[in-house]
mmCIF file of N, CA and C in Angstrom:
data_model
loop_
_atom_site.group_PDB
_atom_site.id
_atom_site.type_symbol
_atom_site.label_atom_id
_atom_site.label_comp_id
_atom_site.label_asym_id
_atom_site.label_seq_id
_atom_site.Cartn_x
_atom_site.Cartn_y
_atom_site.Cartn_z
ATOM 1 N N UNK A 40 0.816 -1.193 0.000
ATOM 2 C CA UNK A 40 0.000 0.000 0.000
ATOM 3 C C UNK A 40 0.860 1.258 0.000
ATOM 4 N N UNK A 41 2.040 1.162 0.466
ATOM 5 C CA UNK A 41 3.152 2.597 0.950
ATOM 6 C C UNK A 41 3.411 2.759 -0.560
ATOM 7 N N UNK A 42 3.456 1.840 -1.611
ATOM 8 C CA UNK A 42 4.046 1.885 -2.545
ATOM 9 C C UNK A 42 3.105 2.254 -4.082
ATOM 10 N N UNK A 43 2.936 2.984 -4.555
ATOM 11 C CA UNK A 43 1.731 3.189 -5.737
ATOM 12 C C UNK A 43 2.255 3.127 -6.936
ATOM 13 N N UNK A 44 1.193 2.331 -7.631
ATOM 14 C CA UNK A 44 1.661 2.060 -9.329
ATOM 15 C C UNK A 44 2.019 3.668 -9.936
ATOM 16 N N UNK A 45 3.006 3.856 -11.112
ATOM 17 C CA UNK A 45 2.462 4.406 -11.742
ATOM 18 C C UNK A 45 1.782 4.115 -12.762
ATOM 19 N N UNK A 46 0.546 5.654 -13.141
ATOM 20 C CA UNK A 46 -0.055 5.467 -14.125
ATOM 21 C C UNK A 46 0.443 6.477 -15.117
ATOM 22 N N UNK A 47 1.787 5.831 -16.024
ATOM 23 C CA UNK A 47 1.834 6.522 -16.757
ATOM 24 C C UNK A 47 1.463 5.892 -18.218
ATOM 25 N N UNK A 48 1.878 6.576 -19.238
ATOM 26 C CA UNK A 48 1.641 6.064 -20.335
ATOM 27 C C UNK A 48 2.601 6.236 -21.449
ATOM 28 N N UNK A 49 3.203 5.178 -22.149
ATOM 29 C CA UNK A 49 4.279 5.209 -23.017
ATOM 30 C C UNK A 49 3.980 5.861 -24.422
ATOM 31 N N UNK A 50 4.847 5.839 -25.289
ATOM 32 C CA UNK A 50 4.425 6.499 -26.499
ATOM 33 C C UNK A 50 3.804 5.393 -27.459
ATOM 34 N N UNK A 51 4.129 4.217 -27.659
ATOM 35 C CA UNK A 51 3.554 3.298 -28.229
ATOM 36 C C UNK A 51 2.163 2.971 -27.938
ATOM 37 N N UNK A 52 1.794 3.146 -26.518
ATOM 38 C CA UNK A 52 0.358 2.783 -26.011
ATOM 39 C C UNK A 52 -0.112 3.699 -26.388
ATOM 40 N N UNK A 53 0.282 4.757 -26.634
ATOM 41 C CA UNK A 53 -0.398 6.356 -26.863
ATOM 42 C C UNK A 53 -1.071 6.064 -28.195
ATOM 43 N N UNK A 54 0.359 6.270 -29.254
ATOM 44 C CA UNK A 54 -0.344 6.072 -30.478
ATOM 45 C C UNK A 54 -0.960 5.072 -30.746
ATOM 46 N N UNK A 55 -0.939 3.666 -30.022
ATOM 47 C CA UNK A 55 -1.862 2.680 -30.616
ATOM 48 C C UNK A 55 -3.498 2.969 -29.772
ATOM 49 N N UNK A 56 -3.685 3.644 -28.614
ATOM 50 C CA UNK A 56 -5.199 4.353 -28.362
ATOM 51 C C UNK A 56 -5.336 5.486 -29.422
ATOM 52 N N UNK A 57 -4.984 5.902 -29.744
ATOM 53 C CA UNK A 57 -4.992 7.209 -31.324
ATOM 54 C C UNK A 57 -5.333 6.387 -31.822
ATOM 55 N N UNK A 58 -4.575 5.590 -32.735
ATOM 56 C CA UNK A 58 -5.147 5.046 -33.872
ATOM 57 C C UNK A 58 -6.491 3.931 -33.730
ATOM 58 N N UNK A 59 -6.415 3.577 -32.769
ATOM 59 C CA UNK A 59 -7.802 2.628 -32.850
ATOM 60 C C UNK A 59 -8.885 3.463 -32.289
ATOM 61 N N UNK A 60 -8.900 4.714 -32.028
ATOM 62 C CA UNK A 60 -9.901 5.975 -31.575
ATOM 63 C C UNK A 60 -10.281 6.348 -33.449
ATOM 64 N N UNK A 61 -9.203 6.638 -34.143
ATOM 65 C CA UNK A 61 -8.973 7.420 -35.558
ATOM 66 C C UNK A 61 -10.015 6.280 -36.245
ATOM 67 N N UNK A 62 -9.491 4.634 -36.015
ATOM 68 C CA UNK A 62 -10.219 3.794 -36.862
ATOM 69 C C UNK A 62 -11.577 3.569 -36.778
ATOM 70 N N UNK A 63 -11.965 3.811 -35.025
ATOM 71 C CA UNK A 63 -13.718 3.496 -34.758
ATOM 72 C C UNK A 63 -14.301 4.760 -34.913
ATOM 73 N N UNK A 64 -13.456 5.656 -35.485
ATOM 74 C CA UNK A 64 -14.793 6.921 -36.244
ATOM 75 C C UNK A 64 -14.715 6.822 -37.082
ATOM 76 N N UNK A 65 -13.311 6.365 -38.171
ATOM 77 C CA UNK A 65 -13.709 5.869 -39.763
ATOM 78 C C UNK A 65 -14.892 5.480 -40.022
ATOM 79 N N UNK A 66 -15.151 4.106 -39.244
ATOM 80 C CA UNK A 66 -15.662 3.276 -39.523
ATOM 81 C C UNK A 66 -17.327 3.688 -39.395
ATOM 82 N N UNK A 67 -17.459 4.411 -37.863
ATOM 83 C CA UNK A 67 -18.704 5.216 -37.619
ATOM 84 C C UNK A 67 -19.275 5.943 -38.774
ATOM 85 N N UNK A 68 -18.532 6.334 -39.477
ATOM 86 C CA UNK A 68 -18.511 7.772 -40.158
ATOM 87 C C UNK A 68 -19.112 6.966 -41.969
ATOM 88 N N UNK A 69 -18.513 5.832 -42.053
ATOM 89 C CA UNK A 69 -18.688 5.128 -43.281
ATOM 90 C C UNK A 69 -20.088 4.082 -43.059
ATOM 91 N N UNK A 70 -19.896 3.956 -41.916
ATOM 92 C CA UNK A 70 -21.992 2.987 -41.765
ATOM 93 C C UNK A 70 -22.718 3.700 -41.870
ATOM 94 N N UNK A 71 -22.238 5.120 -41.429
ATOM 95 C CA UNK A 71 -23.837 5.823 -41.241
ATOM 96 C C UNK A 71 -23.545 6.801 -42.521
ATOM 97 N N UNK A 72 -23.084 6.915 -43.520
ATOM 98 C CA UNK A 72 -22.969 7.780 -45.176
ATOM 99 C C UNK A 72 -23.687 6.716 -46.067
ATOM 100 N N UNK A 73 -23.927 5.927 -45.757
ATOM 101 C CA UNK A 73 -24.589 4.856 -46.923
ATOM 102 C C UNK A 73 -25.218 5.924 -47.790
ATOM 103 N N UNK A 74 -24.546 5.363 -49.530
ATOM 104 C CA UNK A 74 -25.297 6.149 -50.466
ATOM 105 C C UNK A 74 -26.550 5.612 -50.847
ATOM 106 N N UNK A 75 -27.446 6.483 -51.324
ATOM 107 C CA UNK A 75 -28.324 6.335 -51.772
ATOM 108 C C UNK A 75 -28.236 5.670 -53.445
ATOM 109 N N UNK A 76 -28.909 4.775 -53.787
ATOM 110 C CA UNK A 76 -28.915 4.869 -55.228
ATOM 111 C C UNK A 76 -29.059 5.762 -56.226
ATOM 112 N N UNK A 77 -29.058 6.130 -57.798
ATOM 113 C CA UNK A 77 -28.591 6.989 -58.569
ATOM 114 C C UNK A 77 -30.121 6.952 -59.102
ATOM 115 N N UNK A 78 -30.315 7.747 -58.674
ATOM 116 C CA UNK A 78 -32.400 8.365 -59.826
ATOM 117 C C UNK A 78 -32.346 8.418 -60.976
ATOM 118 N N UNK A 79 -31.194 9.406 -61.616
ATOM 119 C CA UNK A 79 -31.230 10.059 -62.770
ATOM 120 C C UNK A 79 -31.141 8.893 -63.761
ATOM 121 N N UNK A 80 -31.903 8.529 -65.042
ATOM 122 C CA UNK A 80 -31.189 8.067 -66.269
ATOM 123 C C UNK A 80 -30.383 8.522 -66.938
ATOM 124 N N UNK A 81 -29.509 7.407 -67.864
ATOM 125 C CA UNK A 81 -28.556 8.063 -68.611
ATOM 126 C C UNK A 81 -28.756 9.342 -69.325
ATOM 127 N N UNK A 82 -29.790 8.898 -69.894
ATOM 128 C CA UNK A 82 -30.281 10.578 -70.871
ATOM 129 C C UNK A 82 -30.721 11.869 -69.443
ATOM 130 N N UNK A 83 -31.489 11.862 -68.615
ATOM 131 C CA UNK A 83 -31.198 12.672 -68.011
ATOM 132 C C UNK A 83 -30.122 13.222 -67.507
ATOM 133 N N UNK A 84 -29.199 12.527 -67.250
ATOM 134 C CA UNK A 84 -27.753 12.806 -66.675
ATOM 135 C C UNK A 84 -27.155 13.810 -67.882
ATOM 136 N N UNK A 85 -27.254 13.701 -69.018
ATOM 137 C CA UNK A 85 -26.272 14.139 -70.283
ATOM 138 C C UNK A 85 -27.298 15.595 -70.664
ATOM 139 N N UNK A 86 -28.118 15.733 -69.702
ATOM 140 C CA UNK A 86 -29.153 16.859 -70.409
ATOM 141 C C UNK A 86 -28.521 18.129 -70.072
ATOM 142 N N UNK A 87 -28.877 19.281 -70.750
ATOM 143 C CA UNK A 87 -28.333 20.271 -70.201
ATOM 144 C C UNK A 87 -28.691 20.907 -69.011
ATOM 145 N N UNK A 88 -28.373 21.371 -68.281
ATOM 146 C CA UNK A 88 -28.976 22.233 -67.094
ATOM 147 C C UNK A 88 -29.318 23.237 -67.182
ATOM 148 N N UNK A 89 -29.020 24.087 -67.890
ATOM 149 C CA UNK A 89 -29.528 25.606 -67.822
ATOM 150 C C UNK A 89 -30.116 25.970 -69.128
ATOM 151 N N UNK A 90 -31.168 27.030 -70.086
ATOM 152 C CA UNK A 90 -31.196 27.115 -70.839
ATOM 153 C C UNK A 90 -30.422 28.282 -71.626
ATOM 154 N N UNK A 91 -29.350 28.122 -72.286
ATOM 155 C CA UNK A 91 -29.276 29.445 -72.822
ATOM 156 C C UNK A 91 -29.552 30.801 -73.142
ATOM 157 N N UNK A 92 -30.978 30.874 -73.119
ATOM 158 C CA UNK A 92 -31.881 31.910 -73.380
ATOM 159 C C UNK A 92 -32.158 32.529 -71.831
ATOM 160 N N UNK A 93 -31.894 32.089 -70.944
ATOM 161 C CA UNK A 93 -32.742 32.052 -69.816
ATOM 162 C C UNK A 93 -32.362 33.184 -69.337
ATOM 163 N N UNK A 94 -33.226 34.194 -68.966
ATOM 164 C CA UNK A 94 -32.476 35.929 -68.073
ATOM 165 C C UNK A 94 -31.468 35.748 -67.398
ATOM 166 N N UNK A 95 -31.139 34.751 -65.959
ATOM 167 C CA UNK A 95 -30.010 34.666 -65.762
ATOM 168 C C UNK A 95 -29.023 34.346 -65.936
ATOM 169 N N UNK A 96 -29.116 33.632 -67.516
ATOM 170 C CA UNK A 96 -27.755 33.306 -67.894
ATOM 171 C C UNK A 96 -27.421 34.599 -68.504
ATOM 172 N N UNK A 97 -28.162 35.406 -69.793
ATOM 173 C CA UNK A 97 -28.049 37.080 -69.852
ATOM 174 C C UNK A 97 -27.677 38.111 -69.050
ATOM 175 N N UNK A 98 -28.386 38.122 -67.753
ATOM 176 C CA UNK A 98 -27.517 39.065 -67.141
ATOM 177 C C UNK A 98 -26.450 38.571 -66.500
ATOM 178 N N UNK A 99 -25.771 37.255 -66.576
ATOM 179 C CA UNK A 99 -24.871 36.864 -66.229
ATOM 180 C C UNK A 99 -23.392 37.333 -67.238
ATOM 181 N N UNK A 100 -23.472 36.905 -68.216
ATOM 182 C CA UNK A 100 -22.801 37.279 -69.698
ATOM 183 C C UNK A 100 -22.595 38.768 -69.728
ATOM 184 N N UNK A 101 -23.562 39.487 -69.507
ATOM 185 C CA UNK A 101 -24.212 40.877 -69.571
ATOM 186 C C UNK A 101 -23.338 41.616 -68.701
ATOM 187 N N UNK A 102 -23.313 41.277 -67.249
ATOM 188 C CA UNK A 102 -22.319 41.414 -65.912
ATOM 189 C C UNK A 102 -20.684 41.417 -66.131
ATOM 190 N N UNK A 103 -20.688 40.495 -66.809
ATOM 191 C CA UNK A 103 -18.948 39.558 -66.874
ATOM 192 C C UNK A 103 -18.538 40.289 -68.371
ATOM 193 N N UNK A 104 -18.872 40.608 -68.755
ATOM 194 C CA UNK A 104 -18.341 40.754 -70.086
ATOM 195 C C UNK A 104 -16.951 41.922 -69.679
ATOM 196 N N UNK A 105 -15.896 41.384 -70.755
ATOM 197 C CA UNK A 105 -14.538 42.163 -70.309
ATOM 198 C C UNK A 105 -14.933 43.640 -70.968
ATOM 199 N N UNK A 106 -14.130 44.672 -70.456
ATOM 200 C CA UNK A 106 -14.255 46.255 -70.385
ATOM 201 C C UNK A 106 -14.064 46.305 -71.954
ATOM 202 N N UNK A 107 -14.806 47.415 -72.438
ATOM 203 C CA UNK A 107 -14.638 47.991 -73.808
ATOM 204 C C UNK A 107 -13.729 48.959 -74.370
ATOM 205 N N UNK A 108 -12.525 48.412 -75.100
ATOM 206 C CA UNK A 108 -11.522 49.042 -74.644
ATOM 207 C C UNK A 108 -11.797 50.609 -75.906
#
């Protein structure tokens, strides 16, 4: 009893509680992201998104356009 452990901790025990802390949130982190499956069809996927004509692509172009020299 006069005599008490220490509680210390080495560098090897260190990093091996790190890394198996680092690995059980990988792992947390990858069960619970499950993807969802893909909706879109091929032809939807390849469609365009915006229409050319559309006002905000105009005043976009309209905005950006380089200075008139």
């Amino acid at each position: 009893m006069a005599e008490r452990l220490k509680a210390t901790i080495g560098r090897r025990q260190l990093l091996r509680t790190g890394m198996l802390g680092f690995i059980a949130t990988a792992t947390g982190a990858l069960e619970s992201g499950t993807a969802a499956a893909d909706t879109e069809t091929r032809d939807e996927k390849r469609r365009a998104r915006f229409q050319a004509n559309a006002a905000e692509v105009q005043t976009f172009y309209r905005v950006n356009r380089y200075p008139k020299r």
